[in-house]
XYZ file of C-alpha atoms in Angstrom:
672
model
C -43.803 3.607 -26.040
C -43.207 6.613 -23.827
C -42.803 9.856 -25.683
C -39.481 11.618 -25.565
C -35.999 10.166 -25.358
C -33.249 10.243 -22.800
C -29.659 9.848 -23.982
C -26.493 10.268 -21.957
C -27.271 13.008 -19.458
C -29.730 14.941 -21.639
C -33.461 14.538 -22.088
C -34.588 15.087 -25.637
C -38.364 15.214 -25.701
C -40.643 17.327 -27.821
C -42.890 17.977 -24.852
C -39.966 19.247 -22.796
C -37.650 22.220 -22.993
C -35.875 22.718 -26.332
C -32.386 21.341 -26.704
C -29.607 23.846 -26.096
C -26.335 24.002 -27.933
C -23.134 22.929 -26.229
C -22.028 26.567 -26.203
C -25.221 27.687 -24.491
C -24.857 24.998 -21.865
C -21.267 25.997 -21.204
C -22.307 29.642 -20.865
C -25.114 28.731 -18.468
C -22.795 26.580 -16.394
C -20.239 29.352 -16.203
C -22.842 31.772 -14.904
C -24.084 29.220 -12.359
C -20.647 28.684 -10.920
C -19.608 32.288 -10.592
C -19.240 33.376 -6.996
C -16.870 35.297 -4.810
C -15.074 32.366 -3.267
C -16.222 29.445 -5.392
C -13.750 28.409 -8.026
C -15.256 28.254 -11.507
C -13.365 25.018 -12.046
C -14.538 23.453 -8.779
C -16.107 20.555 -10.662
C -13.812 19.241 -13.355
C -16.614 17.200 -14.888
C -19.093 20.027 -15.276
C -18.643 20.356 -19.027
C -21.721 18.908 -20.718
C -21.038 16.212 -23.260
C -23.821 16.604 -25.805
C -23.853 13.477 -27.975
C -27.279 13.026 -29.576
C -28.035 9.430 -30.345
C -25.481 8.018 -27.952
C -26.587 4.939 -26.061
C -25.922 3.649 -22.571
C -23.338 0.958 -21.988
C -23.982 -2.421 -20.383
C -22.705 -3.592 -17.021
C -22.431 -7.081 -15.583
C -23.747 -7.252 -11.983
C -21.364 -8.524 -9.335
C -21.765 -12.063 -8.131
C -22.966 -15.041 -10.104
C -22.718 -14.600 -13.857
C -26.070 -16.167 -14.765
C -27.743 -12.772 -14.296
C -28.189 -10.751 -17.496
C -26.295 -7.519 -18.094
C -27.844 -4.288 -16.833
C -27.561 -0.700 -18.047
C -24.528 1.201 -16.803
C -26.027 4.391 -15.361
C -24.176 5.140 -12.121
C -21.220 6.979 -13.667
C -23.032 10.096 -14.815
C -21.180 13.386 -14.622
C -22.130 16.271 -12.377
C -23.763 18.374 -15.046
C -25.654 15.449 -16.530
C -27.450 15.038 -13.217
C -27.601 18.794 -12.613
C -29.309 19.421 -15.923
C -31.780 16.549 -15.525
C -32.933 17.692 -12.077
C -32.990 21.398 -12.908
C -34.527 21.381 -16.375
C -36.737 18.317 -16.490
C -37.475 16.640 -13.171
C -37.708 19.187 -10.352
C -37.579 22.574 -12.078
C -38.907 25.164 -9.613
C -40.963 22.799 -7.461
C -41.321 23.066 -3.707
C -40.176 20.306 -1.371
C -43.765 19.213 -0.883
C -44.134 18.824 -4.677
C -41.054 16.694 -5.321
C -42.858 13.372 -5.668
C -45.551 14.922 -7.859
C -43.005 16.504 -10.225
C -40.984 13.286 -10.343
C -44.102 11.291 -11.233
C -44.949 13.701 -14.070
C -41.419 13.376 -15.408
C -41.527 9.576 -15.309
C -44.837 9.477 -17.169
C -43.145 11.208 -20.109
C -40.005 9.072 -20.369
C -40.635 5.702 -18.717
C -41.814 2.626 -20.575
C -44.912 1.517 -18.623
C -44.355 -2.221 -19.190
C -42.476 -4.861 -21.146
C -39.041 -4.496 -19.565
C -37.059 -6.657 -17.183
C -35.018 -5.562 -14.198
C -32.903 -6.899 -11.361
C -34.562 -6.221 -8.024
C -31.545 -5.529 -5.823
C -31.665 -5.274 -2.013
C -29.058 -5.725 0.725
C -30.141 -9.346 1.140
C -30.863 -10.625 -2.347
C -31.242 -9.856 -6.023
C -33.839 -11.427 -8.253
C -34.876 -11.036 -11.883
C -38.353 -9.565 -12.354
C -40.530 -8.409 -15.243
C -42.391 -5.087 -15.112
C -46.052 -5.271 -16.089
C -47.130 -1.748 -15.083
C -45.890 1.410 -13.356
C -47.633 3.311 -10.573
C -46.164 6.707 -11.380
C -47.772 8.559 -8.461
C -46.240 6.145 -5.938
C -42.926 5.828 -7.848
C -43.371 2.060 -7.890
C -43.390 -0.661 -10.534
C -45.820 -3.567 -10.664
C -43.740 -6.717 -11.257
C -43.831 -10.472 -11.487
C -41.038 -13.018 -11.309
C -39.309 -13.432 -14.630
C -38.892 -16.790 -16.318
C -36.619 -18.558 -15.837
C -36.420 -17.782 -12.111
C -33.063 -16.226 -11.215
C -32.206 -15.329 -7.631
C -29.003 -14.756 -5.683
C -29.477 -14.522 -1.917
C -27.277 -14.372 1.159
C -29.803 -16.687 2.799
C -29.732 -20.193 1.363
C -33.334 -20.888 2.396
C -34.691 -18.066 0.239
C -36.654 -20.202 -2.231
C -38.975 -19.271 -5.088
C -41.957 -19.805 -2.792
C -40.513 -17.386 -0.259
C -39.974 -14.798 -3.006
C -43.543 -15.203 -4.217
C -44.833 -14.720 -0.664
C -42.694 -11.588 -0.305
C -44.038 -10.155 -3.552
C -47.586 -10.955 -2.454
C -46.991 -9.043 0.787
C -45.764 -6.103 -1.261
C -48.716 -6.481 -3.638
C -46.141 -6.967 -6.414
C -45.267 -3.235 -6.177
C -41.578 -2.357 -5.808
C -39.876 1.051 -5.442
C -38.332 2.093 -8.746
C -35.025 2.942 -7.066
C -34.561 -0.744 -6.165
C -34.725 -1.815 -9.833
C -31.798 -2.022 -12.267
C -33.022 -2.265 -15.854
C -31.764 -5.247 -17.881
C -29.646 -4.156 -20.834
C -31.195 -4.008 -24.287
C -29.037 -2.828 -27.199
C -32.048 -1.690 -29.234
C -32.043 1.646 -27.382
C -35.754 1.369 -26.525
C -35.153 1.182 -22.791
C -32.213 3.587 -22.504
C -34.383 6.434 -21.272
C -36.162 4.127 -18.826
C -32.872 2.998 -17.286
C -31.535 6.547 -17.032
C -34.753 7.942 -15.590
C -34.763 5.296 -12.862
C -31.115 6.082 -12.133
C -32.009 9.750 -11.586
C -34.769 8.725 -9.171
C -32.489 6.277 -7.378
C -29.615 8.743 -7.020
C -31.959 11.467 -5.802
C -33.505 9.432 -2.996
C -30.169 7.903 -1.975
C -28.023 11.048 -1.992
C -30.148 14.212 -2.178
C -33.494 13.745 -0.443
C -33.704 14.044 3.335
C -36.635 12.652 5.304
C -37.322 16.071 6.832
C -37.244 18.048 3.574
C -41.005 17.959 3.072
C -41.568 19.734 6.385
C -39.120 22.487 5.543
C -40.355 25.907 4.536
C -41.281 26.408 0.867
C -40.337 30.054 0.443
C -38.265 29.373 -2.650
C -37.632 26.469 -4.934
C -36.281 23.225 -3.606
C -33.658 22.786 -6.319
C -31.767 25.963 -5.409
C -32.166 25.471 -1.679
C -31.241 21.805 -1.354
C -30.573 19.863 -4.563
C -27.777 21.914 -6.106
C -25.618 22.297 -2.965
C -25.999 18.634 -2.030
C -25.231 17.524 -5.568
C -22.101 19.677 -5.673
C -20.971 18.333 -2.318
C -21.452 14.754 -3.540
C -19.206 15.329 -6.560
C -16.681 17.385 -4.589
C -16.321 14.382 -2.293
C -15.955 12.015 -5.267
C -13.207 14.222 -6.706
C -11.306 14.553 -3.410
C -12.109 18.248 -3.076
C -13.354 18.010 0.508
C -11.121 17.287 3.524
C -11.512 13.725 4.761
C -12.260 14.926 8.288
C -15.057 17.146 7.029
C -16.594 14.203 5.162
C -16.629 12.189 8.390
C -18.161 15.131 10.256
C -20.858 15.543 7.618
C -21.870 11.898 7.648
C -21.954 11.842 11.450
C -24.115 14.968 11.501
C -26.427 13.415 8.924
C -26.857 10.279 11.026
C -27.478 12.303 14.185
C -30.046 14.468 12.429
C -31.891 11.450 11.039
C -31.989 9.897 14.513
C -33.272 13.118 16.120
C -35.918 13.480 13.431
C -37.081 9.896 13.926
C -37.432 10.446 17.688
C -39.245 13.724 17.100
C -41.760 12.116 14.746
C -42.375 9.255 17.172
C -42.948 11.656 20.059
C -45.235 13.880 18.032
C -47.218 10.895 16.806
C -47.651 9.440 20.281
C -48.773 12.726 21.802
C -51.145 13.616 18.972
C -53.137 10.498 19.903
C -53.201 11.413 23.588
C -55.911 13.719 24.940
C -54.911 13.696 28.583
C -53.971 16.863 30.445
C -51.413 15.154 32.649
C -48.195 16.752 33.742
C -46.354 14.006 31.889
C -47.855 15.282 28.650
C -46.597 18.794 29.367
C -43.148 17.425 30.102
C -43.238 15.572 26.797
C -44.247 18.805 25.080
C -41.034 20.415 26.268
C -39.074 17.313 25.285
C -40.542 17.565 21.801
C -39.408 21.153 21.474
C -35.988 20.190 22.759
C -35.676 17.459 20.136
C -36.721 19.887 17.411
C -34.187 22.430 18.630
C -31.375 19.878 18.503
C -32.456 18.780 15.042
C -32.495 22.353 13.741
C -28.973 22.921 15.045
C -27.792 19.807 13.237
C -29.533 20.862 10.006
C -27.882 24.262 10.228
C -24.457 22.630 10.442
C -25.307 20.367 7.509
C -26.259 23.392 5.405
C -22.942 25.077 6.154
C -21.097 22.038 4.807
C -23.403 21.492 1.829
C -23.210 25.048 0.536
C -19.905 25.455 -1.383
C -19.712 29.168 -0.600
C -20.302 28.734 3.136
C -18.023 25.703 3.188
C -15.243 27.884 1.862
C -15.959 30.965 3.978
C -16.183 29.209 7.317
C -13.786 26.429 6.498
C -13.099 23.173 8.216
C -11.638 23.465 11.695
C -9.522 20.384 11.527
C -8.178 19.252 14.860
C -4.672 17.957 14.501
C -3.949 14.862 16.559
C -0.199 15.039 16.055
C 1.592 14.360 19.322
C 4.867 16.055 20.122
C 7.779 13.728 20.920
C 9.485 16.200 23.212
C 13.165 16.062 24.123
C 15.064 12.815 23.609
C 15.612 10.754 26.703
C 19.350 11.332 26.277
C 18.802 15.079 25.952
C 20.772 15.009 22.696
C 19.827 17.318 19.786
C 20.516 16.078 16.265
C 21.175 17.854 12.981
C 19.536 16.028 10.054
C 21.092 16.598 6.629
C 18.919 15.834 3.575
C 20.521 15.229 0.203
C 19.668 12.854 -2.615
C 23.392 12.512 -3.372
C 26.204 13.771 -1.156
C 29.239 15.041 -3.077
C 32.552 15.820 -1.452
C 32.356 19.516 -2.323
C 28.857 19.833 -0.855
C 29.928 18.077 2.329
C 32.955 20.359 2.640
C 30.760 23.454 2.282
C 28.283 22.128 4.831
C 31.026 21.465 7.343
C 32.355 24.979 6.885
C 29.059 26.865 6.826
C 26.648 24.925 9.007
C 28.171 21.965 10.774
C 31.369 23.440 12.169
C 31.014 23.818 15.925
C 31.927 26.913 17.867
C 34.510 26.545 20.629
C 32.847 25.339 23.800
C 29.651 24.335 22.007
C 28.187 20.949 22.869
C 28.948 18.363 20.249
C 25.923 17.411 18.126
C 25.152 14.218 16.268
C 24.619 14.391 12.490
C 22.266 12.081 10.605
C 21.930 11.859 6.819
C 18.676 11.290 4.907
C 17.797 10.991 1.238
C 14.364 12.637 1.535
C 13.008 15.438 3.762
C 9.946 13.516 4.984
C 12.031 10.848 6.718
C 14.145 13.578 8.304
C 11.072 15.383 9.665
C 9.676 12.134 11.044
C 12.959 11.438 12.852
C 13.010 14.808 14.625
C 12.626 15.474 18.341
C 12.385 18.773 20.196
C 15.202 21.157 19.272
C 16.449 19.268 16.191
C 17.512 20.955 12.963
C 16.868 19.753 9.397
C 19.158 21.072 6.644
C 17.932 20.386 3.105
C 20.599 20.494 0.402
C 19.890 21.638 -3.184
C 17.736 19.257 -5.166
C 14.202 18.444 -6.272
C 12.498 16.244 -3.699
C 9.143 14.563 -4.334
C 7.119 13.544 -1.276
C 3.851 11.618 -1.017
C 3.021 12.245 2.619
C 2.369 15.136 5.002
C 4.986 17.080 6.922
C 3.582 16.773 10.446
C 5.705 19.016 12.641
C 4.695 18.767 16.291
C 7.969 19.714 17.985
C 9.935 22.960 17.950
C 12.419 22.346 15.142
C 14.190 24.292 12.401
C 13.750 23.289 8.743
C 16.140 25.213 6.512
C 17.339 25.039 2.960
C 21.035 25.241 2.154
C 21.046 27.565 -0.837
C 18.465 29.568 -2.778
C 14.782 28.564 -2.519
C 14.521 27.890 -6.264
C 17.349 25.343 -5.909
C 15.681 23.491 -3.018
C 12.253 22.307 -4.193
C 9.987 20.008 -2.178
C 7.046 18.882 -4.298
C 3.960 17.186 -2.869
C 2.271 14.594 -5.070
C -0.643 12.285 -4.471
C -4.003 12.928 -2.881
C -3.985 14.304 0.613
C -5.485 16.901 2.866
C -2.460 19.036 3.709
C 1.181 19.478 2.826
C 2.697 20.946 6.015
C 0.912 20.639 9.387
C 2.398 22.715 12.198
C 1.509 22.263 15.867
C 4.874 22.876 17.540
C 5.450 25.690 20.019
C 8.188 27.355 17.925
C 8.795 26.122 14.361
C 11.115 27.848 11.892
C 11.134 27.158 8.143
C 13.464 28.999 5.744
C 15.019 28.911 2.288
C 12.756 26.278 0.662
C 10.307 26.208 -2.237
C 7.166 24.157 -1.619
C 5.138 22.991 -4.627
C 1.662 21.584 -4.059
C -0.347 19.238 -6.300
C -3.687 17.379 -6.037
C -4.421 18.978 -2.688
C -7.649 19.232 -0.733
C -6.503 21.701 1.911
C -3.859 24.382 2.003
C -0.119 24.137 1.535
C 0.645 25.023 5.173
C -1.633 24.996 8.234
C -0.637 26.421 11.602
C -2.953 24.726 14.095
C -1.365 26.118 17.236
C 1.936 27.413 18.509
C 4.206 29.732 16.537
C 5.502 29.126 13.016
C 8.007 31.392 11.263
C 8.366 31.205 7.476
C 11.304 33.143 6.016
C 12.750 33.423 2.517
C 10.465 30.714 1.119
C 8.418 30.224 -2.043
C 4.944 28.676 -1.850
C 3.467 27.464 -5.139
C -0.071 26.599 -4.087
C -3.022 24.781 -5.577
C -5.906 25.222 -3.124
C -5.533 27.555 -0.150
C -2.081 28.851 0.701
C -1.404 29.305 4.419
C -4.096 28.818 7.067
C -3.609 30.342 10.524
C -6.020 28.711 12.960
C -7.466 30.145 16.151
C -4.827 30.762 18.872
C -1.963 30.129 16.427
C 0.794 32.612 15.572
C 2.347 32.977 12.118
C 5.261 35.111 10.936
C 6.033 35.295 7.216
C 9.055 37.251 5.981
C 10.634 37.835 2.568
C 8.584 35.082 0.960
C 6.555 34.635 -2.197
C 3.119 32.964 -2.293
C 1.075 32.431 -5.460
C -1.352 30.218 -7.356
C -3.954 29.497 -4.669
C -7.428 28.753 -6.023
C -8.717 29.963 -2.689
C -7.104 32.607 -0.509
C -3.365 33.066 -0.300
C -3.572 33.375 3.494
C -6.592 32.530 5.674
C -6.576 34.106 9.115
C -8.922 32.834 11.826
C -10.188 34.736 14.871
C -7.980 34.728 17.938
C -4.769 34.274 15.942
C -1.716 36.480 15.372
C -0.299 37.051 11.917
C 2.752 39.132 10.997
C 3.535 39.619 7.296
C 6.688 41.455 6.271
C 8.216 42.054 2.814
C 6.207 39.331 1.068
C 4.587 38.945 -2.313
C 1.070 37.447 -2.424
C -0.279 37.214 -5.948
C -2.287 35.320 -8.566
C -4.637 33.785 -5.988
C -8.423 33.837 -5.775
C -8.144 36.313 -2.876
C -4.967 37.687 -1.355
C -5.777 37.498 2.367
C -9.050 36.230 3.851
C -9.882 36.992 7.471
C -12.619 34.707 8.808
C -15.254 34.678 11.511
C -17.776 32.092 12.710
C -21.554 31.965 13.017
C -22.034 30.536 16.489
C -18.753 30.978 18.338
C -17.114 34.117 19.654
C -13.359 34.606 19.697
C -11.038 37.510 20.182
C -10.282 39.455 17.028
C -7.052 38.462 15.277
C -3.989 40.672 15.514
C -2.554 41.372 12.089
C 0.593 43.271 11.197
C 1.496 43.996 7.563
C 4.718 45.754 6.585
C 6.043 46.343 3.053
C 4.044 43.558 1.386
C 3.038 43.612 -2.266
C -0.384 42.053 -2.822
C -1.156 42.046 -6.525
C -2.884 40.347 -9.463
C -5.343 38.417 -7.320
C -8.662 37.570 -8.928
C -10.823 39.058 -6.183
C -9.744 41.467 -3.463
C -6.348 42.008 -1.934
C -7.766 41.634 1.580
C -11.269 40.328 2.415
C -12.852 40.435 5.854
C -15.681 38.012 6.686
C -17.823 39.416 9.483
C -21.373 39.121 10.848
C -24.035 41.612 9.893
C -24.917 43.921 12.784
C -28.473 43.290 13.957
C -30.722 45.097 16.342
C -31.005 43.653 19.823
C -33.230 40.751 20.754
C -35.934 42.994 22.204
C -36.495 44.635 18.846
C -36.720 41.219 17.233
C -39.256 40.159 19.820
C -41.413 43.200 19.014
C -41.285 42.973 15.235
C -44.938 41.955 15.066
C -44.549 38.592 13.380
C -47.589 36.387 13.339
C -45.627 33.570 14.913
C -44.834 35.607 18.017
C -48.408 36.855 18.323
C -49.828 33.348 18.091
C -47.384 32.048 20.666
C -48.115 34.881 23.109
C -51.860 34.283 22.804
C -51.446 30.573 23.436
C -49.156 30.915 26.426
C -50.450 34.028 28.186
C -53.967 32.850 29.113
C -55.217 31.206 32.263
C -53.012 28.325 33.486
C -55.688 25.693 32.957
C -56.157 26.896 29.383
C -52.431 27.006 28.674
C -51.971 23.458 29.877
C -54.564 22.272 27.371
C -52.654 23.652 24.391
C -52.198 20.823 21.918
C -48.549 19.875 21.454
C -48.742 19.533 17.701
C -50.324 22.978 17.289
C -47.694 24.473 19.584
C -44.807 22.892 17.711
C -46.259 23.853 14.348
C -46.525 27.468 15.494
C -43.043 27.412 16.945
C -41.485 25.814 13.870
C -43.591 27.006 10.968
C -41.227 29.693 9.710
C -38.419 29.813 12.253
C -35.481 27.676 13.369
C -35.162 26.713 17.029
C -31.687 27.126 18.462
C -32.120 27.122 22.239
C -31.090 24.206 24.407
C -33.158 23.078 27.378
C -31.817 21.984 30.739
C -33.535 18.673 31.561
C -33.587 19.609 35.257
C -36.061 22.396 34.450
C -38.586 20.199 32.687
C -40.759 19.246 35.641
C -41.252 22.579 37.345
C -43.450 25.225 35.770
C -44.147 23.573 32.425
C -46.166 26.413 30.936
C -43.548 29.014 31.851
C -40.765 26.856 30.463
C -42.562 26.383 27.155
C -43.298 30.111 26.957
C -39.711 31.175 27.628
C -38.300 28.490 25.375
C -40.425 29.515 22.427
C -39.726 33.222 22.908
C -35.955 32.704 23.097
C -35.960 30.200 20.253
C -37.974 32.564 18.072
C -35.541 35.410 18.604
C -32.402 33.335 18.094
C -33.871 31.498 15.144
C -34.847 34.727 13.394
C -31.358 36.134 13.836
C -29.629 33.060 12.455
C -32.109 32.761 9.602
C -31.663 36.422 8.723
C -27.901 35.987 8.669
C -28.128 33.191 6.139
C -30.795 34.903 4.054
C -28.714 38.082 3.800
C -25.578 36.239 2.763
C -24.309 38.024 -0.309
C -21.321 38.922 -2.389
C -18.523 41.018 -1.035
C -18.499 44.756 -1.223
C -15.557 47.117 -1.502
C -14.413 48.585 1.802
C -11.670 51.196 1.618
C -11.768 51.670 5.397
C -10.935 48.037 6.099
C -7.384 48.691 7.252
C -8.562 51.110 9.916
C -10.138 48.316 11.943
C -8.824 47.360 15.355
C -7.453 43.981 14.249
C -4.758 45.633 12.099
C -2.138 46.533 14.700
C 0.577 47.571 12.282
C 0.122 48.627 8.657
C 3.123 50.230 6.943
C 4.295 50.495 3.336
C 2.071 47.862 1.713
C 1.209 47.979 -1.979
C -2.026 46.687 -3.536
C -1.930 46.474 -7.334
C -4.106 45.066 -10.087
C -6.405 43.028 -7.871
C -9.547 42.132 -9.842
C -12.165 43.576 -7.471
C -10.063 46.086 -5.592
C -7.741 46.297 -2.632
C -10.166 45.704 0.222
C -13.558 44.025 0.533
C -16.006 42.874 3.175
C -18.160 39.753 3.107
C -21.231 40.051 5.336
C -23.087 37.075 6.738
């Protein structure tokens, strides 16, 4: 029997690290999750459940019931996987050592034979018996179990066909394709859980290009932890749905680019000709690598929880404005769960009574504010009467309308329930919201997002859960006499190129008061921010945080920094033309990509003329740009206090603001 045991999410083996107490694990987890912008409660399942002696549960596979039960292993919590990979499987290994470390781990905990499993593929599942394990190859040596059990989508898949298939595979199957048959003795619990860790890793964490990545620091910190956190953030609805789609599309594109790059490199490494076509293919190879590196950079921004928060998700709203009604009529929508005579009388006197000579307006009544918003056209008004309204959808406001509460904000409460990305989406040219309290629950994005146009918020209360208000590029936001609190992110996020006017507001008990963002690759005008008589207090971090790029020396200085990569490339591309043309593509790409990230794009029309010069210029430019981007990410750090923040050009009007009792100070700067 293999030495050591594996129960729940912990590995309890004498040859491994000593068991830690639940308190120690909680303390370690707390320290791991501390960060400027990352919420310490970002993973609700991070608390480690230490239950020595607990056993895995059984699970009946889908489909025909004649298959035996298997171990239930796919519902492990975040920290159960985190601890297994960090402490026992990968530790501080490099990407090139992942398979070796995994094999060593399996040798300690895996039963080498005597257990049955269901071999599960997309086409069939069949019961097999394991006779040996090839730990180095992460494969099991199997034979068909007796009696023969098989469930296939292809009716002609007979026992003879299965035997032929196993013969072709030399009876060796990848461990991640095996689901261990349940045994209540507990002997095979650790085997089932170990295989689950291997399966999950290669399905969700490992990337085909990881092994070629640089090994400057350990693979777990660089790749495993951020990808694992992203996986569980997605499971727990903590990531915007649009960002999930973007991430998966980027992943597919990167895998396709990498496959093409490998094919091209393989074909040219076997070719010794000095033809012009080979030189053209050399440039094409560098182009493919450049595109792949750009995609990987975007993937890293999404995978890293800190960067994901700092740079945010630039959601594009597809809400279409209805415009003016064909009749030209403007309607006043009145929202009330119950309409009493006294309330109607007050409404008629205060809001619905027409001035002499004013055009007569139609009045429509609604029982909930969401239906009223959805019925609006350009120029309509929505009046919300006192009451507590619960909505399960998003307020998508694409036309210029007025949404106002009739009474005090605390008497007019609109509460969002149910999973969803946003509460209020604003894209209209001129939207006005006043006198309402918005309460947010179970959110993924902020309580209010201004995508474009102008939105005015006056005399409102915003009880947030994630981010408060987000002001996107080119949008304009005015907030007056309002109260915003409770955001686990920033109370207000301001993007470049926007305008934000804050007057007589309270912003408090958020992660950060106001966060002003910038981007890595794109350049926008600085935002214009005016702050008058606001009180920003009791926020966990800073009152105001500015995210901005680190100032680097110019490209010429980077080109002359004496790196070995630049020297090697200059030697290879500055010789006689006939020598330069004979440079081997693989050596050139290895030099160009060894410890840098290519970011330049190539114009296909330039590929035929002057191949050597093109390669030379491409590599030089890519080296410089890659070093700058790499340095930006490597120097990413915590914020630092900046008492001169308000003197910057973006703050066009700063009068009478108060900053009190903010955890890290009034002003801070986050450099990237």
